[in-house]
């Protein structure tokens, strides 16, 4: 319909088509319709190149009334600059508000090591939601991007339930979740499974902790404001905290009582 609506103004047809591409392209890119990262990125790049090509064509289009074109371009770019500034301002204000006035969406955030406690975390979520009637965060169900994982701990969780197995404290993302919870005063509940052993003082030096992770594996956590010193302080607190003992192999009645202990503390 664009050629019909703007039959006598070719540059307006181009600008209107650019607007259509933008308003349809952004939602499509967010939905990621193709399997895999590469085809989605390629589709977004093609749409962006087409948009830039159309904008360039709008400048080159010949017209007798240059004043009309100039006014339309001012309106067109003025709208997009205004919308961009407005979107940026809203995003900044929202982040500042959530930083000081969190609005928890999840009653409990389940921090765990997938290799050692994926099934345990699933059972824990089912039991806590059944007993408490509130939503619990489990990354396998609720996480859409690692970029927002620590923000969920910081602004969207009432309690961090730490499921301690042998490797939990040595996973960089678990370390980040614990450190962020401590820094932002999110209550912590420690659940120790059979294979968990308490940390020794020698494990809590900055040199020892730094050697646990490569720079590349800890970089994503460090980019979100977590330092090795933050992790060290958090682990010293965890070392002294009481822990709920949860047995992997136990009778059904005893297992239910273990989950009951967690729900009571939560």
PDB file of N, CA, C and O in Angstrom, residues 102-175:
ATOM      1  N   UNK A 102      14.388  -3.425  44.235  1.00  0.00           N
ATOM      2  CA  UNK A 102      14.176  -4.686  43.509  1.00  0.00           C
ATOM      3  C   UNK A 102      12.711  -5.121  43.549  1.00  0.00           C
ATOM      4  O   UNK A 102      11.999  -4.872  44.522  1.00  0.00           O
ATOM      5  N   UNK A 103      12.303  -5.771  42.474  1.00  0.00           N
ATOM      6  CA  UNK A 103      10.940  -6.299  42.384  1.00  0.00           C
ATOM      7  C   UNK A 103      11.034  -7.794  42.069  1.00  0.00           C
ATOM      8  O   UNK A 103      10.980  -8.198  40.906  1.00  0.00           O
ATOM      9  N   UNK A 104      11.210  -8.627  43.100  1.00  0.00           N
ATOM     10  CA  UNK A 104      11.479 -10.053  42.866  1.00  0.00           C
ATOM     11  C   UNK A 104      10.346 -10.754  42.120  1.00  0.00           C
ATOM     12  O   UNK A 104       9.188 -10.667  42.512  1.00  0.00           O
ATOM     13  N   UNK A 105      10.715 -11.446  41.056  1.00  0.00           N
ATOM     14  CA  UNK A 105       9.755 -12.284  40.339  1.00  0.00           C
ATOM     15  C   UNK A 105       9.815 -13.725  40.832  1.00  0.00           C
ATOM     16  O   UNK A 105       8.867 -14.477  40.663  1.00  0.00           O
ATOM     17  N   UNK A 106      10.961 -14.091  41.420  1.00  0.00           N
ATOM     18  CA  UNK A 106      11.163 -15.470  41.857  1.00  0.00           C
ATOM     19  C   UNK A 106      11.405 -15.489  43.365  1.00  0.00           C
ATOM     20  O   UNK A 106      12.192 -14.700  43.889  1.00  0.00           O
ATOM     21  N   UNK A 107      10.736 -16.406  44.023  1.00  0.00           N
ATOM     22  CA  UNK A 107      10.931 -16.514  45.464  1.00  0.00           C
ATOM     23  C   UNK A 107      12.290 -17.129  45.779  1.00  0.00           C
ATOM     24  O   UNK A 107      12.934 -16.747  46.756  1.00  0.00           O
ATOM     25  N   UNK A 108      12.727 -18.066  44.952  1.00  0.00           N
ATOM     26  CA  UNK A 108      14.012 -18.722  45.190  1.00  0.00           C
ATOM     27  C   UNK A 108      14.761 -18.871  43.875  1.00  0.00           C
ATOM     28  O   UNK A 108      14.176 -19.206  42.844  1.00  0.00           O
ATOM     29  N   UNK A 109      16.052 -18.603  43.924  1.00  0.00           N
ATOM     30  CA  UNK A 109      16.951 -18.819  42.791  1.00  0.00           C
ATOM     31  C   UNK A 109      17.790 -20.046  43.124  1.00  0.00           C
ATOM     32  O   UNK A 109      18.509 -20.063  44.125  1.00  0.00           O
ATOM     33  N   UNK A 110      17.706 -21.079  42.298  1.00  0.00           N
ATOM     34  CA  UNK A 110      18.421 -22.331  42.565  1.00  0.00           C
ATOM     35  C   UNK A 110      19.779 -22.296  41.879  1.00  0.00           C
ATOM     36  O   UNK A 110      19.884 -22.405  40.656  1.00  0.00           O
ATOM     37  N   UNK A 111      20.822 -22.125  42.676  1.00  0.00           N
ATOM     38  CA  UNK A 111      22.188 -22.105  42.160  1.00  0.00           C
ATOM     39  C   UNK A 111      22.777 -23.500  42.302  1.00  0.00           C
ATOM     40  O   UNK A 111      22.829 -24.056  43.404  1.00  0.00           O
ATOM     41  N   UNK A 112      23.236 -24.076  41.187  1.00  0.00           N
ATOM     42  CA  UNK A 112      23.694 -25.465  41.224  1.00  0.00           C
ATOM     43  C   UNK A 112      24.669 -25.734  40.089  1.00  0.00           C
ATOM     44  O   UNK A 112      24.785 -24.945  39.146  1.00  0.00           O
ATOM     45  N   UNK A 113      25.357 -26.865  40.202  1.00  0.00           N
ATOM     46  CA  UNK A 113      26.240 -27.346  39.141  1.00  0.00           C
ATOM     47  C   UNK A 113      25.488 -28.411  38.358  1.00  0.00           C
ATOM     48  O   UNK A 113      25.068 -29.428  38.916  1.00  0.00           O
ATOM     49  N   UNK A 114      25.306 -28.156  37.065  1.00  0.00           N
ATOM     50  CA  UNK A 114      24.492 -29.067  36.257  1.00  0.00           C
ATOM     51  C   UNK A 114      25.028 -30.491  36.267  1.00  0.00           C
ATOM     52  O   UNK A 114      24.271 -31.456  36.341  1.00  0.00           O
ATOM     53  N   UNK A 115      26.350 -30.625  36.181  1.00  0.00           N
ATOM     54  CA  UNK A 115      26.913 -31.962  36.119  1.00  0.00           C
ATOM     55  C   UNK A 115      26.710 -32.765  37.389  1.00  0.00           C
ATOM     56  O   UNK A 115      26.645 -33.991  37.355  1.00  0.00           O
ATOM     57  N   UNK A 116      26.589 -32.076  38.518  1.00  0.00           N
ATOM     58  CA  UNK A 116      26.479 -32.794  39.779  1.00  0.00           C
ATOM     59  C   UNK A 116      25.108 -32.759  40.416  1.00  0.00           C
ATOM     60  O   UNK A 116      24.839 -33.532  41.341  1.00  0.00           O
ATOM     61  N   UNK A 117      24.220 -31.851  39.920  1.00  0.00           N
ATOM     62  CA  UNK A 117      22.953 -31.704  40.645  1.00  0.00           C
ATOM     63  C   UNK A 117      21.806 -31.245  39.748  1.00  0.00           C
ATOM     64  O   UNK A 117      20.905 -30.554  40.204  1.00  0.00           O
ATOM     65  N   UNK A 118      21.816 -31.620  38.489  1.00  0.00           N
ATOM     66  CA  UNK A 118      20.731 -31.182  37.608  1.00  0.00           C
ATOM     67  C   UNK A 118      19.397 -31.803  38.017  1.00  0.00           C
ATOM     68  O   UNK A 118      18.365 -31.121  38.073  1.00  0.00           O
ATOM     69  N   UNK A 119      19.422 -33.098  38.326  1.00  0.00           N
ATOM     70  CA  UNK A 119      18.191 -33.765  38.760  1.00  0.00           C
ATOM     71  C   UNK A 119      17.769 -33.258  40.137  1.00  0.00           C
ATOM     72  O   UNK A 119      16.581 -33.007  40.388  1.00  0.00           O
ATOM     73  N   UNK A 120      18.741 -33.084  41.024  1.00  0.00           N
ATOM     74  CA  UNK A 120      18.426 -32.570  42.354  1.00  0.00           C
ATOM     75  C   UNK A 120      17.808 -31.187  42.308  1.00  0.00           C
ATOM     76  O   UNK A 120      16.881 -30.881  43.063  1.00  0.00           O
ATOM     77  N   UNK A 121      18.312 -30.332  41.413  1.00  0.00           N
ATOM     78  CA  UNK A 121      17.751 -28.987  41.279  1.00  0.00           C
ATOM     79  C   UNK A 121      16.322 -29.046  40.753  1.00  0.00           C
ATOM     80  O   UNK A 121      15.453 -28.286  41.188  1.00  0.00           O
ATOM     81  N   UNK A 122      16.080 -29.963  39.823  1.00  0.00           N
ATOM     82  CA  UNK A 122      14.725 -30.116  39.283  1.00  0.00           C
ATOM     83  C   UNK A 122      13.748 -30.557  40.374  1.00  0.00           C
ATOM     84  O   UNK A 122      12.650 -29.998  40.505  1.00  0.00           O
ATOM     85  N   UNK A 123      14.151 -31.550  41.157  1.00  0.00           N
ATOM     86  CA  UNK A 123      13.284 -32.029  42.239  1.00  0.00           C
ATOM     87  C   UNK A 123      13.083 -30.931  43.281  1.00  0.00           C
ATOM     88  O   UNK A 123      11.976 -30.738  43.798  1.00  0.00           O
ATOM     89  N   UNK A 124      14.154 -30.193  43.575  1.00  0.00           N
ATOM     90  CA  UNK A 124      14.052 -29.110  44.548  1.00  0.00           C
ATOM     91  C   UNK A 124      13.056 -28.056  44.082  1.00  0.00           C
ATOM     92  O   UNK A 124      12.228 -27.559  44.867  1.00  0.00           O
ATOM     93  N   UNK A 125      13.108 -27.708  42.817  1.00  0.00           N
ATOM     94  CA  UNK A 125      12.167 -26.709  42.294  1.00  0.00           C
ATOM     95  C   UNK A 125      10.730 -27.208  42.405  1.00  0.00           C
ATOM     96  O   UNK A 125       9.833 -26.464  42.838  1.00  0.00           O
ATOM     97  N   UNK A 126      10.505 -28.453  42.022  1.00  0.00           N
ATOM     98  CA  UNK A 126       9.150 -29.008  42.079  1.00  0.00           C
ATOM     99  C   UNK A 126       8.618 -28.985  43.509  1.00  0.00           C
ATOM    100  O   UNK A 126       7.474 -28.574  43.768  1.00  0.00           O
ATOM    101  N   UNK A 127       9.451 -29.408  44.451  1.00  0.00           N
ATOM    102  CA  UNK A 127       9.006 -29.484  45.842  1.00  0.00           C
ATOM    103  C   UNK A 127       8.781 -28.102  46.451  1.00  0.00           C
ATOM    104  O   UNK A 127       7.800 -27.877  47.165  1.00  0.00           O
ATOM    105  N   UNK A 128       9.688 -27.167  46.174  1.00  0.00           N
ATOM    106  CA  UNK A 128       9.534 -25.825  46.742  1.00  0.00           C
ATOM    107  C   UNK A 128       8.299 -25.130  46.179  1.00  0.00           C
ATOM    108  O   UNK A 128       7.545 -24.482  46.920  1.00  0.00           O
ATOM    109  N   UNK A 129       8.087 -25.243  44.878  1.00  0.00           N
ATOM    110  CA  UNK A 129       6.909 -24.601  44.288  1.00  0.00           C
ATOM    111  C   UNK A 129       5.623 -25.253  44.780  1.00  0.00           C
ATOM    112  O   UNK A 129       4.605 -24.577  44.965  1.00  0.00           O
ATOM    113  N   UNK A 130       5.670 -26.555  45.015  1.00  0.00           N
ATOM    114  CA  UNK A 130       4.475 -27.246  45.514  1.00  0.00           C
ATOM    115  C   UNK A 130       4.168 -26.842  46.954  1.00  0.00           C
ATOM    116  O   UNK A 130       3.014 -26.597  47.312  1.00  0.00           O
ATOM    117  N   UNK A 131       5.205 -26.739  47.772  1.00  0.00           N
ATOM    118  CA  UNK A 131       4.984 -26.439  49.185  1.00  0.00           C
ATOM    119  C   UNK A 131       4.737 -24.953  49.438  1.00  0.00           C
ATOM    120  O   UNK A 131       3.950 -24.582  50.308  1.00  0.00           O
ATOM    121  N   UNK A 132       5.447 -24.092  48.687  1.00  0.00           N
ATOM    122  CA  UNK A 132       5.359 -22.658  48.948  1.00  0.00           C
ATOM    123  C   UNK A 132       4.349 -21.950  48.056  1.00  0.00           C
ATOM    124  O   UNK A 132       3.912 -20.845  48.365  1.00  0.00           O
ATOM    125  N   UNK A 133       4.032 -22.566  46.918  1.00  0.00           N
ATOM    126  CA  UNK A 133       3.100 -21.931  45.991  1.00  0.00           C
ATOM    127  C   UNK A 133       3.672 -20.696  45.320  1.00  0.00           C
ATOM    128  O   UNK A 133       2.923 -19.806  44.905  1.00  0.00           O
ATOM    129  N   UNK A 134       5.004 -20.627  45.200  1.00  0.00           N
ATOM    130  CA  UNK A 134       5.658 -19.471  44.586  1.00  0.00           C
ATOM    131  C   UNK A 134       6.659 -19.943  43.540  1.00  0.00           C
ATOM    132  O   UNK A 134       7.142 -21.069  43.594  1.00  0.00           O
ATOM    133  N   UNK A 135       6.972 -19.049  42.593  1.00  0.00           N
ATOM    134  CA  UNK A 135       7.863 -19.410  41.497  1.00  0.00           C
ATOM    135  C   UNK A 135       9.312 -19.483  41.964  1.00  0.00           C
ATOM    136  O   UNK A 135       9.775 -18.652  42.752  1.00  0.00           O
ATOM    137  N   UNK A 136      10.023 -20.481  41.453  1.00  0.00           N
ATOM    138  CA  UNK A 136      11.453 -20.626  41.705  1.00  0.00           C
ATOM    139  C   UNK A 136      12.201 -20.578  40.372  1.00  0.00           C
ATOM    140  O   UNK A 136      11.712 -21.089  39.365  1.00  0.00           O
ATOM    141  N   UNK A 137      13.377 -19.980  40.394  1.00  0.00           N
ATOM    142  CA  UNK A 137      14.159 -19.840  39.166  1.00  0.00           C
ATOM    143  C   UNK A 137      15.096 -21.032  39.005  1.00  0.00           C
ATOM    144  O   UNK A 137      15.895 -21.343  39.887  1.00  0.00           O
ATOM    145  N   UNK A 138      14.983 -21.684  37.858  1.00  0.00           N
ATOM    146  CA  UNK A 138      15.912 -22.740  37.459  1.00  0.00           C
ATOM    147  C   UNK A 138      16.361 -22.412  36.046  1.00  0.00           C
ATOM    148  O   UNK A 138      15.531 -22.248  35.150  1.00  0.00           O
ATOM    149  N   UNK A 139      17.668 -22.291  35.843  1.00  0.00           N
ATOM    150  CA  UNK A 139      18.158 -21.792  34.558  1.00  0.00           C
ATOM    151  C   UNK A 139      17.675 -22.621  33.375  1.00  0.00           C
ATOM    152  O   UNK A 139      17.415 -22.084  32.294  1.00  0.00           O
ATOM    153  N   UNK A 140      17.541 -23.922  33.552  1.00  0.00           N
ATOM    154  CA  UNK A 140      17.085 -24.764  32.447  1.00  0.00           C
ATOM    155  C   UNK A 140      15.680 -24.392  31.986  1.00  0.00           C
ATOM    156  O   UNK A 140      15.333 -24.590  30.819  1.00  0.00           O
ATOM    157  N   UNK A 141      14.879 -23.830  32.884  1.00  0.00           N
ATOM    158  CA  UNK A 141      13.498 -23.471  32.555  1.00  0.00           C
ATOM    159  C   UNK A 141      13.326 -21.994  32.238  1.00  0.00           C
ATOM    160  O   UNK A 141      12.544 -21.628  31.355  1.00  0.00           O
ATOM    161  N   UNK A 142      14.041 -21.142  32.956  1.00  0.00           N
ATOM    162  CA  UNK A 142      13.713 -19.723  32.943  1.00  0.00           C
ATOM    163  C   UNK A 142      14.757 -18.815  32.305  1.00  0.00           C
ATOM    164  O   UNK A 142      14.456 -17.661  32.006  1.00  0.00           O
ATOM    165  N   UNK A 143      15.969 -19.311  32.104  1.00  0.00           N
ATOM    166  CA  UNK A 143      17.028 -18.435  31.603  1.00  0.00           C
ATOM    167  C   UNK A 143      16.975 -18.333  30.084  1.00  0.00           C
ATOM    168  O   UNK A 143      16.939 -19.343  29.387  1.00  0.00           O
ATOM    169  N   UNK A 144      16.984 -17.098  29.585  1.00  0.00           N
ATOM    170  CA  UNK A 144      17.008 -16.861  28.148  1.00  0.00           C
ATOM    171  C   UNK A 144      18.368 -16.378  27.670  1.00  0.00           C
ATOM    172  O   UNK A 144      18.737 -16.592  26.525  1.00  0.00           O
ATOM    173  N   UNK A 145      19.116 -15.716  28.538  1.00  0.00           N
ATOM    174  CA  UNK A 145      20.438 -15.220  28.161  1.00  0.00           C
ATOM    175  C   UNK A 145      21.326 -15.155  29.396  1.00  0.00           C
ATOM    176  O   UNK A 145      20.895 -14.698  30.459  1.00  0.00           O
ATOM    177  N   UNK A 146      22.581 -15.595  29.245  1.00  0.00           N
ATOM    178  CA  UNK A 146      23.525 -15.521  30.359  1.00  0.00           C
ATOM    179  C   UNK A 146      23.828 -14.082  30.758  1.00  0.00           C
ATOM    180  O   UNK A 146      24.261 -13.822  31.881  1.00  0.00           O
ATOM    181  N   UNK A 147      23.598 -13.153  29.842  1.00  0.00           N
ATOM    182  CA  UNK A 147      23.895 -11.753  30.137  1.00  0.00           C
ATOM    183  C   UNK A 147      23.048 -11.208  31.280  1.00  0.00           C
ATOM    184  O   UNK A 147      23.431 -10.224  31.919  1.00  0.00           O
ATOM    185  N   UNK A 148      21.889 -11.804  31.524  1.00  0.00           N
ATOM    186  CA  UNK A 148      20.993 -11.288  32.565  1.00  0.00           C
ATOM    187  C   UNK A 148      20.949 -12.200  33.791  1.00  0.00           C
ATOM    188  O   UNK A 148      20.177 -11.940  34.719  1.00  0.00           O
ATOM    189  N   UNK A 149      21.773 -13.244  33.806  1.00  0.00           N
ATOM    190  CA  UNK A 149      21.701 -14.216  34.903  1.00  0.00           C
ATOM    191  C   UNK A 149      21.950 -13.565  36.261  1.00  0.00           C
ATOM    192  O   UNK A 149      21.175 -13.744  37.209  1.00  0.00           O
ATOM    193  N   UNK A 150      23.033 -12.799  36.366  1.00  0.00           N
ATOM    194  CA  UNK A 150      23.358 -12.193  37.655  1.00  0.00           C
ATOM    195  C   UNK A 150      22.394 -11.063  38.008  1.00  0.00           C
ATOM    196  O   UNK A 150      22.178 -10.776  39.190  1.00  0.00           O
ATOM    197  N   UNK A 151      21.813 -10.426  37.005  1.00  0.00           N
ATOM    198  CA  UNK A 151      20.787  -9.417  37.286  1.00  0.00           C
ATOM    199  C   UNK A 151      19.548 -10.053  37.907  1.00  0.00           C
ATOM    200  O   UNK A 151      18.862  -9.424  38.718  1.00  0.00           O
ATOM    201  N   UNK A 152      19.246 -11.279  37.507  1.00  0.00           N
ATOM    202  CA  UNK A 152      18.100 -11.976  38.098  1.00  0.00           C
ATOM    203  C   UNK A 152      18.353 -12.243  39.577  1.00  0.00           C
ATOM    204  O   UNK A 152      17.461 -12.104  40.413  1.00  0.00           O
ATOM    205  N   UNK A 153      19.591 -12.622  39.904  1.00  0.00           N
ATOM    206  CA  UNK A 153      19.941 -12.803  41.321  1.00  0.00           C
ATOM    207  C   UNK A 153      19.811 -11.475  42.059  1.00  0.00           C
ATOM    208  O   UNK A 153      19.258 -11.403  43.162  1.00  0.00           O
ATOM    209  N   UNK A 154      20.292 -10.411  41.441  1.00  0.00           N
ATOM    210  CA  UNK A 154      20.374  -9.105  42.099  1.00  0.00           C
ATOM    211  C   UNK A 154      19.006  -8.454  42.285  1.00  0.00           C
ATOM    212  O   UNK A 154      18.728  -7.882  43.352  1.00  0.00           O
ATOM    213  N   UNK A 155      18.154  -8.532  41.270  1.00  0.00           N
ATOM    214  CA  UNK A 155      16.932  -7.724  41.285  1.00  0.00           C
ATOM    215  C   UNK A 155      15.639  -8.524  41.280  1.00  0.00           C
ATOM    216  O   UNK A 155      14.580  -7.950  41.529  1.00  0.00           O
ATOM    217  N   UNK A 156      15.703  -9.816  40.978  1.00  0.00           N
ATOM    218  CA  UNK A 156      14.456 -10.552  40.760  1.00  0.00           C
ATOM    219  C   UNK A 156      14.297 -11.777  41.643  1.00  0.00           C
ATOM    220  O   UNK A 156      13.411 -12.591  41.392  1.00  0.00           O
ATOM    221  N   UNK A 157      15.145 -11.934  42.646  1.00  0.00           N
ATOM    222  CA  UNK A 157      15.077 -13.126  43.498  1.00  0.00           C
ATOM    223  C   UNK A 157      15.027 -12.723  44.966  1.00  0.00           C
ATOM    224  O   UNK A 157      15.781 -11.856  45.407  1.00  0.00           O
ATOM    225  N   UNK A 158      14.138 -13.378  45.697  1.00  0.00           N
ATOM    226  CA  UNK A 158      14.029 -13.111  47.133  1.00  0.00           C
ATOM    227  C   UNK A 158      15.083 -13.872  47.922  1.00  0.00           C
ATOM    228  O   UNK A 158      15.645 -13.353  48.888  1.00  0.00           O
ATOM    229  N   UNK A 159      15.382 -15.099  47.501  1.00  0.00           N
ATOM    230  CA  UNK A 159      16.308 -15.963  48.225  1.00  0.00           C
ATOM    231  C   UNK A 159      17.169 -16.733  47.229  1.00  0.00           C
ATOM    232  O   UNK A 159      16.687 -17.117  46.162  1.00  0.00           O
ATOM    233  N   UNK A 160      18.427 -16.939  47.577  1.00  0.00           N
ATOM    234  CA  UNK A 160      19.299 -17.807  46.787  1.00  0.00           C
ATOM    235  C   UNK A 160      19.439 -19.136  47.519  1.00  0.00           C
ATOM    236  O   UNK A 160      19.919 -19.176  48.655  1.00  0.00           O
ATOM    237  N   UNK A 161      18.990 -20.206  46.889  1.00  0.00           N
ATOM    238  CA  UNK A 161      19.149 -21.552  47.448  1.00  0.00           C
ATOM    239  C   UNK A 161      20.362 -22.176  46.769  1.00  0.00           C
ATOM    240  O   UNK A 161      20.339 -22.459  45.570  1.00  0.00           O
ATOM    241  N   UNK A 162      21.420 -22.361  47.534  1.00  0.00           N
ATOM    242  CA  UNK A 162      22.682 -22.860  46.998  1.00  0.00           C
ATOM    243  C   UNK A 162      22.758 -24.370  47.207  1.00  0.00           C
ATOM    244  O   UNK A 162      22.830 -24.847  48.341  1.00  0.00           O
ATOM    245  N   UNK A 163      22.729 -25.112  46.108  1.00  0.00           N
ATOM    246  CA  UNK A 163      22.789 -26.572  46.163  1.00  0.00           C
ATOM    247  C   UNK A 163      24.252 -26.988  46.047  1.00  0.00           C
ATOM    248  O   UNK A 163      24.837 -26.980  44.961  1.00  0.00           O
ATOM    249  N   UNK A 164      24.837 -27.342  47.168  1.00  0.00           N
ATOM    250  CA  UNK A 164      26.274 -27.595  47.240  1.00  0.00           C
ATOM    251  C   UNK A 164      26.595 -29.048  46.921  1.00  0.00           C
ATOM    252  O   UNK A 164      26.183 -29.967  47.641  1.00  0.00           O
ATOM    253  N   UNK A 165      27.305 -29.254  45.837  1.00  0.00           N
ATOM    254  CA  UNK A 165      27.886 -30.553  45.514  1.00  0.00           C
ATOM    255  C   UNK A 165      29.396 -30.367  45.375  1.00  0.00           C
ATOM    256  O   UNK A 165      29.921 -29.277  45.628  1.00  0.00           O
ATOM    257  N   UNK A 166      30.084 -31.395  44.961  1.00  0.00           N
ATOM    258  CA  UNK A 166      31.547 -31.358  44.954  1.00  0.00           C
ATOM    259  C   UNK A 166      32.110 -30.219  44.104  1.00  0.00           C
ATOM    260  O   UNK A 166      33.107 -29.595  44.467  1.00  0.00           O
ATOM    261  N   UNK A 167      31.468 -29.907  42.965  1.00  0.00           N
ATOM    262  CA  UNK A 167      32.029 -28.926  42.038  1.00  0.00           C
ATOM    263  C   UNK A 167      31.289 -27.593  42.025  1.00  0.00           C
ATOM    264  O   UNK A 167      31.654 -26.704  41.255  1.00  0.00           O
ATOM    265  N   UNK A 168      30.274 -27.432  42.854  1.00  0.00           N
ATOM    266  CA  UNK A 168      29.448 -26.221  42.770  1.00  0.00           C
ATOM    267  C   UNK A 168      30.268 -24.945  42.925  1.00  0.00           C
ATOM    268  O   UNK A 168      30.158 -24.009  42.122  1.00  0.00           O
ATOM    269  N   UNK A 169      31.101 -24.893  43.944  1.00  0.00           N
ATOM    270  CA  UNK A 169      31.836 -23.662  44.240  1.00  0.00           C
ATOM    271  C   UNK A 169      32.959 -23.391  43.248  1.00  0.00           C
ATOM    272  O   UNK A 169      33.550 -22.302  43.270  1.00  0.00           O
ATOM    273  N   UNK A 170      33.247 -24.357  42.401  1.00  0.00           N
ATOM    274  CA  UNK A 170      34.332 -24.167  41.433  1.00  0.00           C
ATOM    275  C   UNK A 170      33.816 -23.898  40.028  1.00  0.00           C
ATOM    276  O   UNK A 170      34.577 -23.945  39.072  1.00  0.00           O
ATOM    277  N   UNK A 171      32.532 -23.636  39.905  1.00  0.00           N
ATOM    278  CA  UNK A 171      31.973 -23.217  38.619  1.00  0.00           C
ATOM    279  C   UNK A 171      31.902 -21.695  38.598  1.00  0.00           C
ATOM    280  O   UNK A 171      31.398 -21.081  39.549  1.00  0.00           O
ATOM    281  N   UNK A 172      32.412 -21.041  37.562  1.00  0.00           N
ATOM    282  CA  UNK A 172      32.480 -19.571  37.573  1.00  0.00           C
ATOM    283  C   UNK A 172      31.125 -18.888  37.706  1.00  0.00           C
ATOM    284  O   UNK A 172      31.001 -17.886  38.424  1.00  0.00           O
ATOM    285  N   UNK A 173      30.095 -19.430  37.057  1.00  0.00           N
ATOM    286  CA  UNK A 173      28.787 -18.780  37.157  1.00  0.00           C
ATOM    287  C   UNK A 173      28.182 -18.967  38.542  1.00  0.00           C
ATOM    288  O   UNK A 173      27.513 -18.057  39.061  1.00  0.00           O
ATOM    289  N   UNK A 174      28.406 -20.112  39.156  1.00  0.00           N
ATOM    290  CA  UNK A 174      27.935 -20.301  40.535  1.00  0.00           C
ATOM    291  C   UNK A 174      28.648 -19.327  41.473  1.00  0.00           C
ATOM    292  O   UNK A 174      28.031 -18.747  42.374  1.00  0.00           O
ATOM    293  N   UNK A 175      29.950 -19.155  41.251  1.00  0.00           N
ATOM    294  CA  UNK A 175      30.702 -18.196  42.063  1.00  0.00           C
ATOM    295  C   UNK A 175      30.139 -16.789  41.892  1.00  0.00           C
ATOM    296  O   UNK A 175      29.990 -16.035  42.868  1.00  0.00           O
TER     297      UNK A 175
END
